[in-house]
PDB file of C-alpha atoms in Angstrom:
ATOM      1  CA  ARG A1349       7.613  -0.036 -29.075  1.00 53.00           C
ATOM      2  CA  MET A1350       6.179   3.023 -30.810  1.00 52.00           C
ATOM      3  CA  HIS A1351       4.626   4.404 -27.263  1.00 59.00           C
ATOM      4  CA  VAL A1352       8.615   4.360 -25.854  1.00 60.00           C
ATOM      5  CA  PRO A1353      10.031   6.357 -28.780  1.00 61.00           C
ATOM      6  CA  ALA A1354      13.858   6.785 -28.563  1.00 63.00           C
ATOM      7  CA  ARG A1355      13.480  10.414 -28.869  1.00 69.00           C
ATOM      8  CA  CYS A1356      10.219  12.442 -27.671  1.00 72.00           C
ATOM      9  CA  THR A1357       9.542  14.837 -30.124  1.00 73.00           C
ATOM     10  CA  GLN A1358       6.563  16.522 -31.675  1.00 74.00           C
ATOM     11  CA  GLU A1359       7.177  14.669 -34.722  1.00 75.00           C
ATOM     12  CA  THR A1360       7.140  11.128 -32.421  1.00 76.00           C
ATOM     13  CA  ALA A1361       4.570  11.502 -29.847  1.00 78.00           C
ATOM     14  CA  PHE A1362       0.920  13.555 -29.496  1.00 78.00           C
ATOM     15  CA  GLY A1363       0.225  15.114 -25.779  1.00 75.00           C
ATOM     16  CA  PHE A1364      -3.659  14.338 -24.412  1.00 76.00           C
ATOM     17  CA  ASP A1365      -4.777  16.088 -21.346  1.00 73.00           C
ATOM     18  CA  TYR A1366      -7.028  14.010 -19.053  1.00 74.00           C
ATOM     19  CA  ASN A1367     -10.565  14.760 -19.441  1.00 70.00           C
ATOM     20  CA  ASP A1368     -12.105  15.606 -16.504  1.00 68.00           C
ATOM     21  CA  GLN A1369     -14.758  13.312 -16.127  1.00 73.00           C
ATOM     22  CA  GLY A1370     -15.965  10.397 -14.596  1.00 77.00           C
ATOM     23  CA  LEU A1371     -13.415   6.973 -14.320  1.00 83.00           C
ATOM     24  CA  ALA A1372     -15.224   5.055 -17.346  1.00 85.00           C
ATOM     25  CA  ALA A1373     -15.626   8.460 -19.441  1.00 83.00           C
ATOM     26  CA  GLN A1374     -11.917   9.511 -18.916  1.00 84.00           C
ATOM     27  CA  VAL A1375     -10.803   6.074 -20.108  1.00 88.00           C
ATOM     28  CA  SER A1376     -12.963   5.903 -22.829  1.00 87.00           C
ATOM     29  CA  ASP A1377     -11.906   9.610 -24.008  1.00 84.00           C
ATOM     30  CA  ALA A1378      -8.279   8.319 -23.802  1.00 85.00           C
ATOM     31  CA  SER A1379      -8.876   4.920 -26.013  1.00 88.00           C
ATOM     32  CA  VAL A1380      -9.991   6.928 -28.539  1.00 86.00           C
ATOM     33  CA  GLN A1381      -7.035   9.438 -28.470  1.00 84.00           C
ATOM     34  CA  LEU A1382      -4.962   6.510 -27.883  1.00 86.00           C
ATOM     35  CA  SER A1383      -6.055   4.916 -31.240  1.00 87.00           C
ATOM     36  CA  TYR A1384      -5.742   8.611 -33.018  1.00 85.00           C
ATOM     37  CA  ALA A1385      -1.868   8.566 -31.745  1.00 84.00           C
ATOM     38  CA  PHE A1386      -1.116   5.491 -33.152  1.00 85.00           C
ATOM     39  CA  SER A1387      -3.040   5.604 -36.503  1.00 84.00           C
ATOM     40  CA  HIS A1388      -0.627   8.626 -37.207  1.00 81.00           C
ATOM     41  CA  GLY A1389       2.396   6.300 -36.356  1.00 82.00           C
ATOM     42  CA  ARG A1390       2.926   8.340 -32.851  1.00 81.00           C
ATOM     43  CA  ALA A1391       3.587   7.733 -29.249  1.00 80.00           C
ATOM     44  CA  ALA A1392       0.496   8.990 -26.844  1.00 81.00           C
ATOM     45  CA  ALA A1393       1.480  10.880 -23.786  1.00 79.00           C
ATOM     46  CA  PHE A1394      -1.207  11.659 -21.084  1.00 78.00           C
ATOM     47  CA  HIS A1395      -0.948  14.622 -18.987  1.00 75.00           C
ATOM     48  CA  GLY A1396      -3.249  16.123 -16.164  1.00 70.00           C
ATOM     49  CA  GLU A1397      -5.187  14.804 -13.123  1.00 72.00           C
ATOM     50  CA  TRP A1398      -6.064  11.279 -12.798  1.00 77.00           C
ATOM     51  CA  THR A1399      -8.527  11.881  -9.723  1.00 77.00           C
ATOM     52  CA  TYR A1400      -8.544   8.071  -9.204  1.00 81.00           C
ATOM     53  CA  GLY A1401      -4.701   7.903  -7.640  1.00 79.00           C
ATOM     54  CA  LEU A1402      -5.268  11.497  -6.231  1.00 78.00           C
ATOM     55  CA  HIS A1403      -5.422  10.223  -2.397  1.00 79.00           C
ATOM     56  CA  LYS A1404      -3.723   9.362   0.742  1.00 82.00           C
ATOM     57  CA  GLY A1405      -3.509   5.370  -0.587  1.00 83.00           C
ATOM     58  CA  CYS A1406      -0.947   6.636  -3.446  1.00 83.00           C
ATOM     59  CA  PRO A1407       1.811   8.469  -1.322  1.00 75.00           C
ATOM     60  CA  GLU A1408       4.433   7.771  -3.748  1.00 71.00           C
ATOM     61  CA  ASN A1409       3.218   6.579  -7.460  1.00 64.00           C
ATOM     62  CA  ARG A1410       0.553   9.249  -8.062  1.00 74.00           C
ATOM     63  CA  GLY A1411      -2.068   9.488 -10.771  1.00 81.00           C
ATOM     64  CA  VAL A1412      -2.767   6.816 -13.021  1.00 85.00           C
ATOM     65  CA  ALA A1413       0.939   4.941 -11.979  1.00 85.00           C
ATOM     66  CA  CYS A1414      -0.880   4.038  -8.453  1.00 87.00           C
ATOM     67  CA  HIS A1415      -2.529   1.429 -10.371  1.00 90.00           C
ATOM     68  CA  PHE A1416      -1.627   0.716 -13.645  1.00 90.00           C
ATOM     69  CA  ARG A1417       1.369   0.013 -15.565  1.00 87.00           C
ATOM     70  CA  PRO A1418       2.516   3.400 -17.105  1.00 77.00           C
ATOM     71  CA  HIS A1419       3.182   2.807 -20.838  1.00 70.00           C
ATOM     72  CA  PHE A1420       3.728   6.756 -21.934  1.00 69.00           C
ATOM     73  CA  ASP A1421       7.323   8.403 -20.914  1.00 64.00           C
ATOM     74  CA  CYS A1422       7.350  11.152 -23.115  1.00 70.00           C
ATOM     75  CA  PRO A1423       7.180  14.574 -20.832  1.00 67.00           C
ATOM     76  CA  LEU A1424       4.930  17.266 -21.652  1.00 59.00           C
ATOM     77  CA  ALA A1425       7.354  19.759 -23.356  1.00 54.00           C
ATOM     78  CA  THR A1426       8.256  17.495 -25.988  1.00 60.00           C
ATOM     79  CA  THR A1427       4.721  16.241 -27.536  1.00 61.00           C
ATOM     80  CA  LEU A1428       2.324  18.101 -29.985  1.00 59.00           C
ATOM     81  CA  GLU A1429      -0.069  18.807 -27.520  1.00 59.00           C
ATOM     82  CA  ASN A1430      -4.150  18.480 -28.070  1.00 57.00           C
ATOM     83  CA  PRO A1431      -3.820  17.672 -31.573  1.00 60.00           C
ATOM     84  CA  ASP A1432      -7.471  18.981 -33.426  1.00 59.00           C
ATOM     85  CA  PHE A1433      -9.089  15.960 -34.696  1.00 58.00           C
ATOM     86  CA  ALA A1434     -12.914  15.421 -34.702  1.00 55.00           C
ATOM     87  CA  SER A1435     -13.038  12.088 -36.372  1.00 60.00           C
ATOM     88  CA  HIS A1436     -15.465   9.387 -35.549  1.00 69.00           C
ATOM     89  CA  PRO A1437     -13.770   6.685 -33.048  1.00 76.00           C
ATOM     90  CA  ARG A1438     -14.193   4.140 -36.359  1.00 78.00           C
ATOM     91  CA  ASP A1439     -12.281   6.101 -38.436  1.00 80.00           C
ATOM     92  CA  VAL A1440      -9.338   6.171 -36.268  1.00 83.00           C
ATOM     93  CA  ILE A1441      -8.577   2.691 -35.546  1.00 87.00           C
ATOM     94  CA  PRO A1442      -5.314   1.785 -37.698  1.00 84.00           C
ATOM     95  CA  GLU A1443      -6.126   0.416 -40.989  1.00 85.00           C
ATOM     96  CA  ARG A1444      -5.000  -3.106 -40.528  1.00 87.00           C
ATOM     97  CA  TYR A1445      -7.231  -3.617 -37.818  1.00 89.00           C
ATOM     98  CA  ARG A1446     -10.627  -2.351 -38.952  1.00 88.00           C
ATOM     99  CA  GLU A1447     -11.640  -5.444 -40.324  1.00 91.00           C
ATOM    100  CA  ARG A1448     -11.636  -6.604 -36.826  1.00 91.00           C
ATOM    101  CA  GLY A1449     -14.525  -4.642 -35.647  1.00 88.00           C
ATOM    102  CA  ALA A1450     -14.523  -1.176 -33.388  1.00 88.00           C
ATOM    103  CA  PHE A1451     -15.576  -3.493 -30.387  1.00 91.00           C
ATOM    104  CA  TRP A1452     -12.341  -5.720 -30.407  1.00 93.00           C
ATOM    105  CA  TRP A1453     -10.025  -2.562 -31.366  1.00 92.00           C
ATOM    106  CA  TYR A1454     -11.231  -0.322 -28.380  1.00 92.00           C
ATOM    107  CA  SER A1455     -11.855  -3.257 -25.935  1.00 94.00           C
ATOM    108  CA  HIS A1456      -7.790  -4.054 -26.097  1.00 94.00           C
ATOM    109  CA  ALA A1457      -6.833  -0.356 -26.283  1.00 92.00           C
ATOM    110  CA  THR A1458      -8.806   0.037 -23.068  1.00 93.00           C
ATOM    111  CA  HIS A1459      -7.210  -3.508 -21.785  1.00 94.00           C
ATOM    112  CA  PHE A1460      -3.722  -1.719 -22.891  1.00 91.00           C
ATOM    113  CA  LEU A1461      -4.378   1.742 -20.901  1.00 90.00           C
ATOM    114  CA  LEU A1462      -5.412  -0.492 -17.979  1.00 93.00           C
ATOM    115  CA  GLU A1463      -2.663  -2.968 -17.188  1.00 94.00           C
ATOM    116  CA  PRO A1464      -2.905  -3.609 -13.384  1.00 94.00           C
ATOM    117  CA  ASN A1465       0.527  -2.746 -11.843  1.00 93.00           C
ATOM    118  CA  PRO A1466       1.854  -5.658  -9.144  1.00 94.00           C
ATOM    119  CA  ASP A1467       0.682  -3.993  -6.125  1.00 92.00           C
ATOM    120  CA  PHE A1468      -2.714  -3.162  -8.126  1.00 94.00           C
ATOM    121  CA  ARG A1469      -3.031  -7.575  -9.191  1.00 95.00           C
ATOM    122  CA  LEU A1470      -2.031  -7.951  -5.293  1.00 96.00           C
ATOM    123  CA  LYS A1471      -5.370  -5.837  -4.000  1.00 95.00           C
ATOM    124  CA  ILE A1472      -7.138  -7.815  -6.734  1.00 96.00           C
ATOM    125  CA  THR A1473      -6.057 -11.217  -5.517  1.00 96.00           C
ATOM    126  CA  ALA A1474      -6.815 -10.253  -1.824  1.00 96.00           C
ATOM    127  CA  ALA A1475     -10.172  -9.300  -2.940  1.00 96.00           C
ATOM    128  CA  LYS A1476     -11.345 -12.134  -4.410  1.00 95.00           C
ATOM    129  CA  ALA A1477     -10.154 -14.359  -1.622  1.00 95.00           C
ATOM    130  CA  LEU A1478     -11.740 -12.182   0.778  1.00 95.00           C
ATOM    131  CA  LEU A1479     -15.092 -12.365  -1.202  1.00 95.00           C
ATOM    132  CA  GLY A1480     -14.520 -16.331  -1.858  1.00 93.00           C
ATOM    133  CA  PHE A1481     -14.497 -15.684  -5.638  1.00 92.00           C
ATOM    134  CA  GLY A1482     -14.573 -19.627  -6.973  1.00 81.00           C
ATOM    135  CA  SER A1483     -13.828 -21.538 -10.135  1.00 77.00           C
ATOM    136  CA  GLY A1484     -17.771 -21.829 -10.700  1.00 86.00           C
ATOM    137  CA  PRO A1485     -19.759 -19.326 -13.097  1.00 93.00           C
ATOM    138  CA  VAL A1486     -20.095 -16.130 -11.674  1.00 96.00           C
ATOM    139  CA  ILE A1487     -22.374 -13.512 -12.708  1.00 97.00           C
ATOM    140  CA  GLY A1488     -20.886 -10.122 -12.692  1.00 97.00           C
ATOM    141  CA  VAL A1489     -23.889  -7.306 -11.570  1.00 97.00           C
ATOM    142  CA  HIS A1490     -23.137  -3.448 -12.116  1.00 96.00           C
ATOM    143  CA  VAL A1491     -26.159  -1.387 -11.110  1.00 93.00           C
ATOM    144  CA  ARG A1492     -25.097   2.462 -11.184  1.00 81.00           C
ATOM    145  CA  ASN A1493     -28.181   4.261  -9.022  1.00 71.00           C
ATOM    146  CA  GLY A1494     -26.883   7.142  -6.633  1.00 56.00           C
ATOM    147  CA  ASP A1495     -25.914  10.392  -8.445  1.00 53.00           C
ATOM    148  CA  TYR A1496     -26.258   8.847 -12.120  1.00 56.00           C
ATOM    149  CA  CYS A1497     -30.060   9.000 -11.366  1.00 59.00           C
ATOM    150  CA  THR A1498     -30.431  12.039  -9.243  1.00 54.00           C
ATOM    151  CA  HIS A1499     -27.773  14.562  -9.446  1.00 48.00           C
ATOM    152  CA  GLN A1500     -28.579  17.532 -11.530  1.00 45.00           C
ATOM    153  CA  ASP A1501     -25.677  19.772 -12.041  1.00 45.00           C
ATOM    154  CA  GLU A1502     -23.270  19.561 -14.483  1.00 44.00           C
ATOM    155  CA  GLY A1503     -26.149  18.815 -16.967  1.00 44.00           C
ATOM    156  CA  GLY A1504     -26.935  16.165 -14.159  1.00 46.00           C
ATOM    157  CA  GLY A1505     -30.345  14.271 -14.908  1.00 50.00           C
ATOM    158  CA  LEU A1506     -29.637  13.908 -18.471  1.00 50.00           C
ATOM    159  CA  CYS A1507     -29.909  10.136 -18.182  1.00 54.00           C
ATOM    160  CA  LEU A1508     -33.579  10.213 -16.393  1.00 50.00           C
ATOM    161  CA  GLN A1509     -34.766  13.357 -18.359  1.00 50.00           C
ATOM    162  CA  TYR A1510     -33.881  12.037 -22.196  1.00 45.00           C
ATOM    163  CA  MET A1511     -33.016   8.337 -21.801  1.00 49.00           C
ATOM    164  CA  HIS A1512     -35.654   6.935 -19.586  1.00 51.00           C
ATOM    165  CA  CYS A1513     -32.770   5.211 -17.732  1.00 56.00           C
ATOM    166  CA  VAL A1514     -33.216   2.303 -15.192  1.00 54.00           C
ATOM    167  CA  CYS A1515     -33.260   3.687 -11.850  1.00 65.00           C
ATOM    168  CA  ASP A1516     -36.170   2.182 -10.394  1.00 64.00           C
ATOM    169  CA  GLY A1517     -34.137  -0.410  -8.011  1.00 81.00           C
ATOM    170  CA  PHE A1518     -32.947  -4.133  -8.291  1.00 90.00           C
ATOM    171  CA  GLU A1519     -36.053  -5.903 -10.118  1.00 90.00           C
ATOM    172  CA  PRO A1520     -35.152  -5.195 -13.721  1.00 90.00           C
ATOM    173  CA  TYR A1521     -31.573  -6.765 -12.864  1.00 94.00           C
ATOM    174  CA  LEU A1522     -33.518  -9.577 -11.287  1.00 94.00           C
ATOM    175  CA  ALA A1523     -35.350 -10.859 -14.337  1.00 93.00           C
ATOM    176  CA  ARG A1524     -32.026 -11.055 -16.541  1.00 95.00           C
ATOM    177  CA  ILE A1525     -30.129 -12.321 -13.308  1.00 96.00           C
ATOM    178  CA  ARG A1526     -32.504 -15.398 -13.232  1.00 95.00           C
ATOM    179  CA  GLU A1527     -32.658 -16.149 -16.590  1.00 95.00           C
ATOM    180  CA  MET A1528     -28.592 -16.223 -16.892  1.00 94.00           C
ATOM    181  CA  LYS A1529     -28.867 -18.757 -13.657  1.00 94.00           C
ATOM    182  CA  GLU A1530     -31.339 -20.965 -15.435  1.00 94.00           C
ATOM    183  CA  ARG A1531     -29.331 -20.800 -19.240  1.00 95.00           C
ATOM    184  CA  TYR A1532     -25.554 -20.993 -17.787  1.00 94.00           C
ATOM    185  CA  GLY A1533     -25.819 -22.749 -14.546  1.00 93.00           C
ATOM    186  CA  ALA A1534     -24.484 -19.647 -12.564  1.00 93.00           C
ATOM    187  CA  THR A1535     -24.043 -20.460  -8.659  1.00 91.00           C
ATOM    188  CA  ALA A1536     -23.079 -17.046  -7.495  1.00 96.00           C
ATOM    189  CA  ILE A1537     -23.057 -12.944  -8.390  1.00 97.00           C
ATOM    190  CA  PHE A1538     -20.448 -10.236  -7.926  1.00 97.00           C
ATOM    191  CA  LEU A1539     -22.324  -6.830  -7.420  1.00 97.00           C
ATOM    192  CA  ALA A1540     -20.801  -3.765  -7.987  1.00 96.00           C
ATOM    193  CA  THR A1541     -23.074  -0.860  -7.163  1.00 92.00           C
ATOM    194  CA  GLN A1542     -23.073   2.370  -4.942  1.00 86.00           C
ATOM    195  CA  ASP A1543     -26.520   1.718  -3.246  1.00 87.00           C
ATOM    196  CA  PRO A1544     -26.628  -0.785  -0.152  1.00 89.00           C
ATOM    197  CA  ARG A1545     -30.341  -1.085  -0.866  1.00 90.00           C
ATOM    198  CA  ILE A1546     -29.338  -3.025  -4.048  1.00 92.00           C
ATOM    199  CA  VAL A1547     -26.723  -5.047  -2.043  1.00 94.00           C
ATOM    200  CA  GLU A1548     -29.788  -5.989   0.386  1.00 94.00           C
ATOM    201  CA  ALA A1549     -32.239  -6.683  -2.487  1.00 94.00           C
ATOM    202  CA  ALA A1550     -29.967  -8.829  -4.122  1.00 95.00           C
ATOM    203  CA  ARG A1551     -29.190 -11.050  -1.509  1.00 95.00           C
ATOM    204  CA  ALA A1552     -32.671 -11.156  -0.378  1.00 95.00           C
ATOM    205  CA  GLU A1553     -34.077 -11.910  -3.924  1.00 93.00           C
ATOM    206  CA  SER A1554     -31.744 -13.548  -6.004  1.00 92.00           C
ATOM    207  CA  GLY A1555     -31.373 -17.127  -4.802  1.00 92.00           C
ATOM    208  CA  LEU A1556     -27.872 -16.635  -5.312  1.00 95.00           C
ATOM    209  CA  ARG A1557     -24.671 -16.227  -3.493  1.00 95.00           C
ATOM    210  CA  VAL A1558     -23.828 -12.755  -3.638  1.00 96.00           C
ATOM    211  CA  MET A1559     -20.220 -11.158  -3.409  1.00 97.00           C
ATOM    212  CA  ALA A1560     -19.931  -7.600  -2.950  1.00 96.00           C
ATOM    213  CA  LEU A1561     -17.173  -5.437  -1.590  1.00 94.00           C
ATOM    214  CA  PRO A1562     -17.568  -4.132   2.216  1.00 92.00           C
ATOM    215  CA  PHE A1563     -17.522  -0.345   1.823  1.00 86.00           C
ATOM    216  CA  ASP A1564     -19.601   2.563   3.074  1.00 79.00           C
ATOM    217  CA  ARG A1565     -22.167   2.506   0.330  1.00 75.00           C
ATOM    218  CA  GLU A1566     -24.032   5.308   2.774  1.00 73.00           C
ATOM    219  CA  GLN A1567     -21.434   8.136   1.722  1.00 70.00           C
ATOM    220  CA  LEU A1568     -22.532   7.713  -1.797  1.00 66.00           C
ATOM    221  CA  THR A1569     -26.308   7.817  -1.404  1.00 65.00           C
ATOM    222  CA  GLY A1570     -29.020  10.068   0.033  1.00 55.00           C
ATOM    223  CA  LYS A1571     -29.215  13.808  -0.663  1.00 52.00           C
ATOM    224  CA  ALA A1572     -25.669  13.911  -1.106  1.00 51.00           C
ATOM    225  CA  ALA A1573     -26.058  12.129  -4.257  1.00 52.00           C
ATOM    226  CA  LYS A1574     -27.709  15.137  -5.984  1.00 53.00           C
ATOM    227  CA  LYS A1575     -24.592  16.353  -6.746  1.00 56.00           C
ATOM    228  CA  SER A1576     -21.881  13.937  -8.935  1.00 61.00           C
ATOM    229  CA  LEU A1577     -19.706  11.693  -7.273  1.00 58.00           C
ATOM    230  CA  HIS A1578     -17.115  12.940  -9.653  1.00 58.00           C
ATOM    231  CA  TRP A1579     -17.167  16.385  -8.045  1.00 53.00           C
ATOM    232  CA  ARG A1580     -17.946  15.263  -4.732  1.00 58.00           C
ATOM    233  CA  GLN A1581     -14.561  13.700  -4.630  1.00 58.00           C
ATOM    234  CA  LYS A1582     -12.230  16.228  -6.049  1.00 59.00           C
ATOM    235  CA  LEU A1583     -14.173  18.664  -3.608  1.00 54.00           C
ATOM    236  CA  GLY A1584     -13.506  16.385  -0.791  1.00 58.00           C
ATOM    237  CA  PHE A1585     -16.654  15.841   0.337  1.00 60.00           C
ATOM    238  CA  VAL A1586     -16.091  12.021   0.272  1.00 68.00           C
ATOM    239  CA  ASP A1587     -13.663   9.808   1.492  1.00 73.00           C
ATOM    240  CA  ALA A1588     -11.608   9.891  -2.236  1.00 78.00           C
ATOM    241  CA  GLU A1589      -9.633   6.358  -1.522  1.00 82.00           C
ATOM    242  CA  MET A1590     -12.627   4.598  -0.565  1.00 84.00           C
ATOM    243  CA  VAL A1591     -14.084   5.997  -4.064  1.00 84.00           C
ATOM    244  CA  SER A1592     -11.125   5.417  -6.029  1.00 86.00           C
ATOM    245  CA  GLU A1593     -10.447   1.978  -4.644  1.00 90.00           C
ATOM    246  CA  SER A1594     -13.599   0.668  -4.894  1.00 90.00           C
ATOM    247  CA  ALA A1595     -14.842   1.866  -8.042  1.00 91.00           C
ATOM    248  CA  LEU A1596     -11.164  -0.140  -9.408  1.00 94.00           C
ATOM    249  CA  LEU A1597     -11.420  -3.109  -7.636  1.00 96.00           C
ATOM    250  CA  ASP A1598     -15.771  -3.305  -8.510  1.00 96.00           C
ATOM    251  CA  MET A1599     -14.294  -2.928 -12.368  1.00 96.00           C
ATOM    252  CA  PHE A1600     -11.598  -5.733 -12.261  1.00 97.00           C
ATOM    253  CA  LEU A1601     -13.616  -7.873 -10.065  1.00 97.00           C
ATOM    254  CA  LEU A1602     -16.352  -7.507 -12.880  1.00 97.00           C
ATOM    255  CA  ARG A1603     -13.581  -8.494 -15.428  1.00 97.00           C
ATOM    256  CA  GLU A1604     -13.143 -12.081 -13.608  1.00 95.00           C
ATOM    257  CA  CYS A1605     -16.825 -13.013 -14.090  1.00 96.00           C
ATOM    258  CA  THR A1606     -17.835 -15.399 -16.622  1.00 95.00           C
ATOM    259  CA  MET A1607     -21.286 -13.307 -17.565  1.00 96.00           C
ATOM    260  CA  PHE A1608     -22.649 -10.083 -17.096  1.00 97.00           C
ATOM    261  CA  VAL A1609     -25.592  -8.167 -16.397  1.00 97.00           C
ATOM    262  CA  GLY A1610     -25.763  -4.169 -16.559  1.00 94.00           C
ATOM    263  CA  ALA A1611     -27.274  -1.174 -18.104  1.00 90.00           C
ATOM    264  CA  PHE A1612     -25.108  -0.100 -21.731  1.00 89.00           C
ATOM    265  CA  HIS A1613     -26.275   3.735 -20.884  1.00 83.00           C
ATOM    266  CA  SER A1614     -23.893   3.412 -18.043  1.00 85.00           C
ATOM    267  CA  GLN A1615     -20.007   3.878 -19.166  1.00 88.00           C
ATOM    268  CA  TYR A1616     -18.907   1.640 -16.667  1.00 91.00           C
ATOM    269  CA  SER A1617     -21.241  -1.167 -17.821  1.00 93.00           C
ATOM    270  CA  ARG A1618     -19.620  -0.805 -20.802  1.00 93.00           C
ATOM    271  CA  LEU A1619     -16.164  -0.374 -20.089  1.00 95.00           C
ATOM    272  CA  ALA A1620     -16.577  -3.939 -17.374  1.00 96.00           C
ATOM    273  CA  TYR A1621     -18.007  -5.651 -20.557  1.00 96.00           C
ATOM    274  CA  GLN A1622     -15.032  -4.782 -22.670  1.00 95.00           C
ATOM    275  CA  LEU A1623     -12.559  -6.065 -20.252  1.00 96.00           C
ATOM    276  CA  MET A1624     -14.372  -8.909 -19.617  1.00 96.00           C
ATOM    277  CA  ALA A1625     -14.376  -9.786 -23.167  1.00 96.00           C
ATOM    278  CA  VAL A1626     -10.572  -9.505 -23.573  1.00 96.00           C
ATOM    279  CA  ASN A1627     -10.285 -11.549 -20.285  1.00 95.00           C
ATOM    280  CA  THR A1628     -12.146 -14.189 -21.333  1.00 93.00           C
ATOM    281  CA  GLY A1629     -11.166 -14.005 -25.357  1.00 94.00           C
ATOM    282  CA  THR A1630     -14.713 -14.218 -26.167  1.00 93.00           C
ATOM    283  CA  HIS A1631     -18.076 -12.168 -26.023  1.00 93.00           C
ATOM    284  CA  PRO A1632     -19.293 -13.226 -22.403  1.00 95.00           C
ATOM    285  CA  PRO A1633     -22.808 -13.882 -21.883  1.00 96.00           C
ATOM    286  CA  PHE A1634     -24.434 -10.408 -21.500  1.00 96.00           C
ATOM    287  CA  ALA A1635     -27.886  -8.469 -20.829  1.00 95.00           C
ATOM    288  CA  SER A1636     -28.279  -4.972 -21.165  1.00 92.00           C
ATOM    289  CA  VAL A1637     -31.384  -3.930 -19.394  1.00 90.00           C
ATOM    290  CA  HIS A1638     -31.304  -0.388 -20.889  1.00 84.00           C
ATOM    291  CA  LEU A1639     -29.918   0.520 -24.306  1.00 82.00           C
ATOM    292  CA  PRO A1640     -28.562  -2.283 -26.260  1.00 82.00           C
ATOM    293  CA  TRP A1641     -24.671  -1.632 -27.286  1.00 80.00           C
ATOM    294  CA  ALA A1642     -24.842   0.478 -29.893  1.00 70.00           C
ATOM    295  CA  GLU A1643     -27.450   3.342 -28.591  1.00 52.00           C
ATOM    296  CA  THR A1644     -25.813   5.111 -25.994  1.00 51.00           C
ATOM    297  CA  LEU A1645     -24.742   8.294 -24.518  1.00 46.00           C
ATOM    298  CA  THR A1646     -21.553   7.932 -26.131  1.00 49.00           C
ATOM    299  CA  PHE A1647     -20.177   6.802 -29.208  1.00 50.00           C
ATOM    300  CA  PRO A1648     -21.574   3.496 -31.027  1.00 47.00           C
ATOM    301  CA  LEU A1649     -19.428   0.741 -31.511  1.00 51.00           C
TER     302      LEU A1649
END
């Protein structure tokens, strides 16, 4: 009820701009902004471009409404815009929820922000049917190679230069996958990756059935990957619809898995695990090939 106030005024609503970043970074920032508004008893209204809903596949409902249920109805002119706050994310968790911990709170805030609308739910269901998602235990695997490891613009290369990220293929993930298979009886992998070579390696080496969305990953790798994918998408150098739909479907198919292997230096891996935790109602088994949860490029939870 707080987020659909009877009257939208500067006393009832904060307005925030979507930060011009990649998918997971944008959602991470929005979850903190939502928490800040909630802790002050205000609605949160988000404005600006949601890049992943700005393509030809979203002719009517542009932006967030292309995939997700819109929660915020206050128009821009009625809100207190971009309130100045520099609090640690833990400090803006509403007091009555703090004992549950930052992971619990921000996972549920993210789940609230990313509630699929009926059309996107149908796409998720269709993708599961296409890939043959069954009822057995499935390992969700996220391998972020491509631009994350190679691009040199907008401060790119930081992951390799300072964080010593794992960007050397499938081998670091394979050991964790085999451990999950032995310990939990996994029968299949759902693989989310930009790199076609990772898909080939998984099918050749994992010993499990590998499910991966069929799309043109070659657009996302190679020499072009020296520029960040987010900016290539905005500038029209890649198919924006393909990038958006594959990134979002990968995320929500990872959510449907029962265990997770990824790298927590990647905000996408972190977001996928948060959604998976809310979906299963527990902490699913996980392995991070690089960095534990609390030592990341973003705020620790």
